[in-house]
Amino acid sequence: QVQLVESGGGLVQAGGSLRLSCAASGSTFSGTTMAWYRQAPGKQREWVATSTSYGTANYADSVKGRFTVSRDNAKNTVYLQINSLKPEDTAVYYCNRPYNQLNWGQGTQVTVSS
């Protein structure tokens, strides 16, 4: 069974950076589009960015220019580099396929202090 494990979150000051990782066990990312999502307290989970199987990336307007998604298919890992963090970026970050979604992982908490 495929498991998604997110890591790399933490507590940072506004303007700081973090690099999140999402590793999949039991499956391969190669040829699979993967996406990052986040869920802030009291809000619904929202889409943040997508890394397509073609090597392109798409971003939500709220993070465009600050977040960069990348992948290492050999390591079955997708990354999310987040820069210029804002307090409103505080959320639990998850990865998953945008279609035929897998079981959600535990996510990784990102907390941005002002």
PDB file of C-alpha atoms in Angstrom:
ATOM      1  CA  GLN A   1       0.000   0.000   0.000  1.00  0.00           C
ATOM      2  CA  VAL A   2       1.340   3.409  -0.944  1.00  0.00           C
ATOM      3  CA  GLN A   3       2.164   5.722   1.928  1.00  0.00           C
ATOM      4  CA  LEU A   4       2.822   9.436   1.652  1.00  0.00           C
ATOM      5  CA  VAL A   5       5.120  10.980   4.229  1.00  0.00           C
ATOM      6  CA  GLU A   6       5.527  14.734   4.410  1.00  0.00           C
ATOM      7  CA  SER A   7       8.330  16.411   6.329  1.00  0.00           C
ATOM      8  CA  GLY A   8      10.313  19.620   6.618  1.00  0.00           C
ATOM      9  CA  GLY A   9       7.828  21.872   8.337  1.00  0.00           C
ATOM     10  CA  GLY A  10       8.577  24.036  11.334  1.00  0.00           C
ATOM     11  CA  LEU A  11       8.222  27.380  13.036  1.00  0.00           C
ATOM     12  CA  VAL A  12       9.735  30.279  11.123  1.00  0.00           C
ATOM     13  CA  GLN A  13       9.524  34.033  11.171  1.00  0.00           C
ATOM     14  CA  ALA A  14       7.791  35.928   8.427  1.00  0.00           C
ATOM     15  CA  GLY A  15      10.098  36.278   5.459  1.00  0.00           C
ATOM     16  CA  GLY A  16      11.811  32.988   6.154  1.00  0.00           C
ATOM     17  CA  SER A  17      12.030  29.854   4.047  1.00  0.00           C
ATOM     18  CA  LEU A  18      11.392  26.151   4.358  1.00  0.00           C
ATOM     19  CA  ARG A  19      11.789  23.162   2.109  1.00  0.00           C
ATOM     20  CA  LEU A  20       9.098  20.541   2.433  1.00  0.00           C
ATOM     21  CA  SER A  21       9.490  16.982   1.241  1.00  0.00           C
ATOM     22  CA  CYS A  22       6.959  14.342   0.306  1.00  0.00           C
ATOM     23  CA  ALA A  23       8.166  10.783  -0.021  1.00  0.00           C
ATOM     24  CA  ALA A  24       6.126   7.875  -1.300  1.00  0.00           C
ATOM     25  CA  SER A  25       6.735   4.321  -0.272  1.00  0.00           C
ATOM     26  CA  GLY A  26       5.339   1.433  -2.211  1.00  0.00           C
ATOM     27  CA  SER A  27       4.989   3.347  -5.432  1.00  0.00           C
ATOM     28  CA  THR A  28       6.866   5.465  -7.896  1.00  0.00           C
ATOM     29  CA  PHE A  29       6.343   9.115  -8.720  1.00  0.00           C
ATOM     30  CA  SER A  30       7.766   8.713 -12.173  1.00  0.00           C
ATOM     31  CA  GLY A  31       5.091   9.586 -14.717  1.00  0.00           C
ATOM     32  CA  THR A  32       2.695  10.700 -11.976  1.00  0.00           C
ATOM     33  CA  THR A  33       1.436  14.197 -11.448  1.00  0.00           C
ATOM     34  CA  MET A  34       1.722  15.200  -7.801  1.00  0.00           C
ATOM     35  CA  ALA A  35       0.299  18.161  -5.957  1.00  0.00           C
ATOM     36  CA  TRP A  36       0.763  20.014  -2.705  1.00  0.00           C
ATOM     37  CA  TYR A  37      -2.151  21.114  -0.582  1.00  0.00           C
ATOM     38  CA  ARG A  38      -2.515  22.923   2.718  1.00  0.00           C
ATOM     39  CA  GLN A  39      -5.107  23.230   5.421  1.00  0.00           C
ATOM     40  CA  ALA A  40      -5.150  26.184   7.759  1.00  0.00           C
ATOM     41  CA  PRO A  41      -6.925  26.018  11.114  1.00  0.00           C
ATOM     42  CA  GLY A  42     -10.674  26.199  10.642  1.00  0.00           C
ATOM     43  CA  LYS A  43     -10.425  26.167   6.854  1.00  0.00           C
ATOM     44  CA  GLN A  44     -10.843  23.617   4.123  1.00  0.00           C
ATOM     45  CA  ARG A  45      -7.870  22.009   2.491  1.00  0.00           C
ATOM     46  CA  GLU A  46      -6.745  24.003  -0.535  1.00  0.00           C
ATOM     47  CA  TRP A  47      -4.570  23.276  -3.524  1.00  0.00           C
ATOM     48  CA  VAL A  48      -1.180  24.984  -3.535  1.00  0.00           C
ATOM     49  CA  ALA A  49       0.936  23.657  -6.402  1.00  0.00           C
ATOM     50  CA  THR A  50       1.242  20.847  -8.921  1.00  0.00           C
ATOM     51  CA  SER A  51       4.236  19.096 -10.418  1.00  0.00           C
ATOM     52  CA  THR A  52       3.086  17.447 -13.614  1.00  0.00           C
ATOM     53  CA  SER A  53       4.449  14.255 -15.084  1.00  0.00           C
ATOM     54  CA  TYR A  54       5.650  16.368 -18.006  1.00  0.00           C
ATOM     55  CA  GLY A  55       7.942  18.391 -15.759  1.00  0.00           C
ATOM     56  CA  THR A  56       5.855  21.542 -15.613  1.00  0.00           C
ATOM     57  CA  ALA A  57       4.505  23.265 -12.517  1.00  0.00           C
ATOM     58  CA  ASN A  58       1.390  25.204 -11.639  1.00  0.00           C
ATOM     59  CA  TYR A  59       0.715  27.365  -8.617  1.00  0.00           C
ATOM     60  CA  ALA A  60      -2.160  28.941  -6.773  1.00  0.00           C
ATOM     61  CA  ASP A  61      -2.179  32.708  -7.157  1.00  0.00           C
ATOM     62  CA  SER A  62      -1.597  33.142  -3.436  1.00  0.00           C
ATOM     63  CA  VAL A  63       1.806  31.433  -3.602  1.00  0.00           C
ATOM     64  CA  LYS A  64       2.966  32.206  -7.123  1.00  0.00           C
ATOM     65  CA  GLY A  65       6.460  33.655  -7.124  1.00  0.00           C
ATOM     66  CA  ARG A  66       7.183  32.434  -3.586  1.00  0.00           C
ATOM     67  CA  PHE A  67       6.720  28.664  -3.795  1.00  0.00           C
ATOM     68  CA  THR A  68       8.579  26.296  -6.097  1.00  0.00           C
ATOM     69  CA  VAL A  69       7.668  22.655  -6.599  1.00  0.00           C
ATOM     70  CA  SER A  70      10.224  20.142  -7.798  1.00  0.00           C
ATOM     71  CA  ARG A  71      10.672  16.406  -7.862  1.00  0.00           C
ATOM     72  CA  ASP A  72      13.278  13.676  -7.792  1.00  0.00           C
ATOM     73  CA  ASN A  73      11.733  10.646  -9.420  1.00  0.00           C
ATOM     74  CA  ALA A  74      14.704   8.470  -8.523  1.00  0.00           C
ATOM     75  CA  LYS A  75      13.992   9.161  -4.857  1.00  0.00           C
ATOM     76  CA  ASN A  76      10.206   9.070  -5.203  1.00  0.00           C
ATOM     77  CA  THR A  77      10.162  12.482  -3.583  1.00  0.00           C
ATOM     78  CA  VAL A  78       8.436  15.752  -4.351  1.00  0.00           C
ATOM     79  CA  TYR A  79       9.629  18.999  -2.812  1.00  0.00           C
ATOM     80  CA  LEU A  80       8.065  22.346  -2.077  1.00  0.00           C
ATOM     81  CA  GLN A  81      10.437  25.236  -1.555  1.00  0.00           C
ATOM     82  CA  ILE A  82       8.601  28.019   0.208  1.00  0.00           C
ATOM     83  CA  ASN A  83      10.167  31.449   0.457  1.00  0.00           C
ATOM     84  CA  SER A  84       9.076  34.843   1.756  1.00  0.00           C
ATOM     85  CA  LEU A  85       6.763  33.120   4.195  1.00  0.00           C
ATOM     86  CA  LYS A  86       3.765  35.026   5.474  1.00  0.00           C
ATOM     87  CA  PRO A  87       1.655  34.378   8.584  1.00  0.00           C
ATOM     88  CA  GLU A  88      -1.217  33.389   6.288  1.00  0.00           C
ATOM     89  CA  ASP A  89       0.913  30.501   5.017  1.00  0.00           C
ATOM     90  CA  THR A  90       0.489  28.848   8.415  1.00  0.00           C
ATOM     91  CA  ALA A  91      -1.116  25.460   7.761  1.00  0.00           C
ATOM     92  CA  VAL A  92      -0.555  21.746   7.619  1.00  0.00           C
ATOM     93  CA  TYR A  93       0.913  20.907   4.235  1.00  0.00           C
ATOM     94  CA  TYR A  94       0.093  17.678   2.411  1.00  0.00           C
ATOM     95  CA  CYS A  95       0.969  16.071  -0.890  1.00  0.00           C
ATOM     96  CA  ASN A  96      -1.158  13.759  -2.991  1.00  0.00           C
ATOM     97  CA  ARG A  97      -2.145  12.961  -6.518  1.00  0.00           C
ATOM     98  CA  PRO A  98      -4.724  15.398  -7.849  1.00  0.00           C
ATOM     99  CA  TYR A  99      -6.680  12.484  -9.359  1.00  0.00           C
ATOM    100  CA  ASN A 100      -7.173   8.978  -8.014  1.00  0.00           C
ATOM    101  CA  GLN A 101      -5.925  10.257  -4.721  1.00  0.00           C
ATOM    102  CA  LEU A 102      -4.057   8.081  -2.314  1.00  0.00           C
ATOM    103  CA  ASN A 103      -4.640   7.949   1.419  1.00  0.00           C
ATOM    104  CA  TRP A 104      -3.563  11.260   2.909  1.00  0.00           C
ATOM    105  CA  GLY A 105      -0.392  11.362   4.943  1.00  0.00           C
ATOM    106  CA  GLN A 106      -0.071  13.066   8.287  1.00  0.00           C
ATOM    107  CA  GLY A 107       1.111  16.299   6.725  1.00  0.00           C
ATOM    108  CA  THR A 108       3.778  18.638   7.989  1.00  0.00           C
ATOM    109  CA  GLN A 109       3.016  21.722  10.079  1.00  0.00           C
ATOM    110  CA  VAL A 110       4.245  25.097   8.916  1.00  0.00           C
ATOM    111  CA  THR A 111       3.849  27.933  11.381  1.00  0.00           C
ATOM    112  CA  VAL A 112       4.857  31.463  10.443  1.00  0.00           C
ATOM    113  CA  SER A 113       5.203  34.063  13.160  1.00  0.00           C
ATOM    114  CA  SER A 114       4.827  37.746  12.437  1.00  0.00           C
TER     115      SER A 114
END
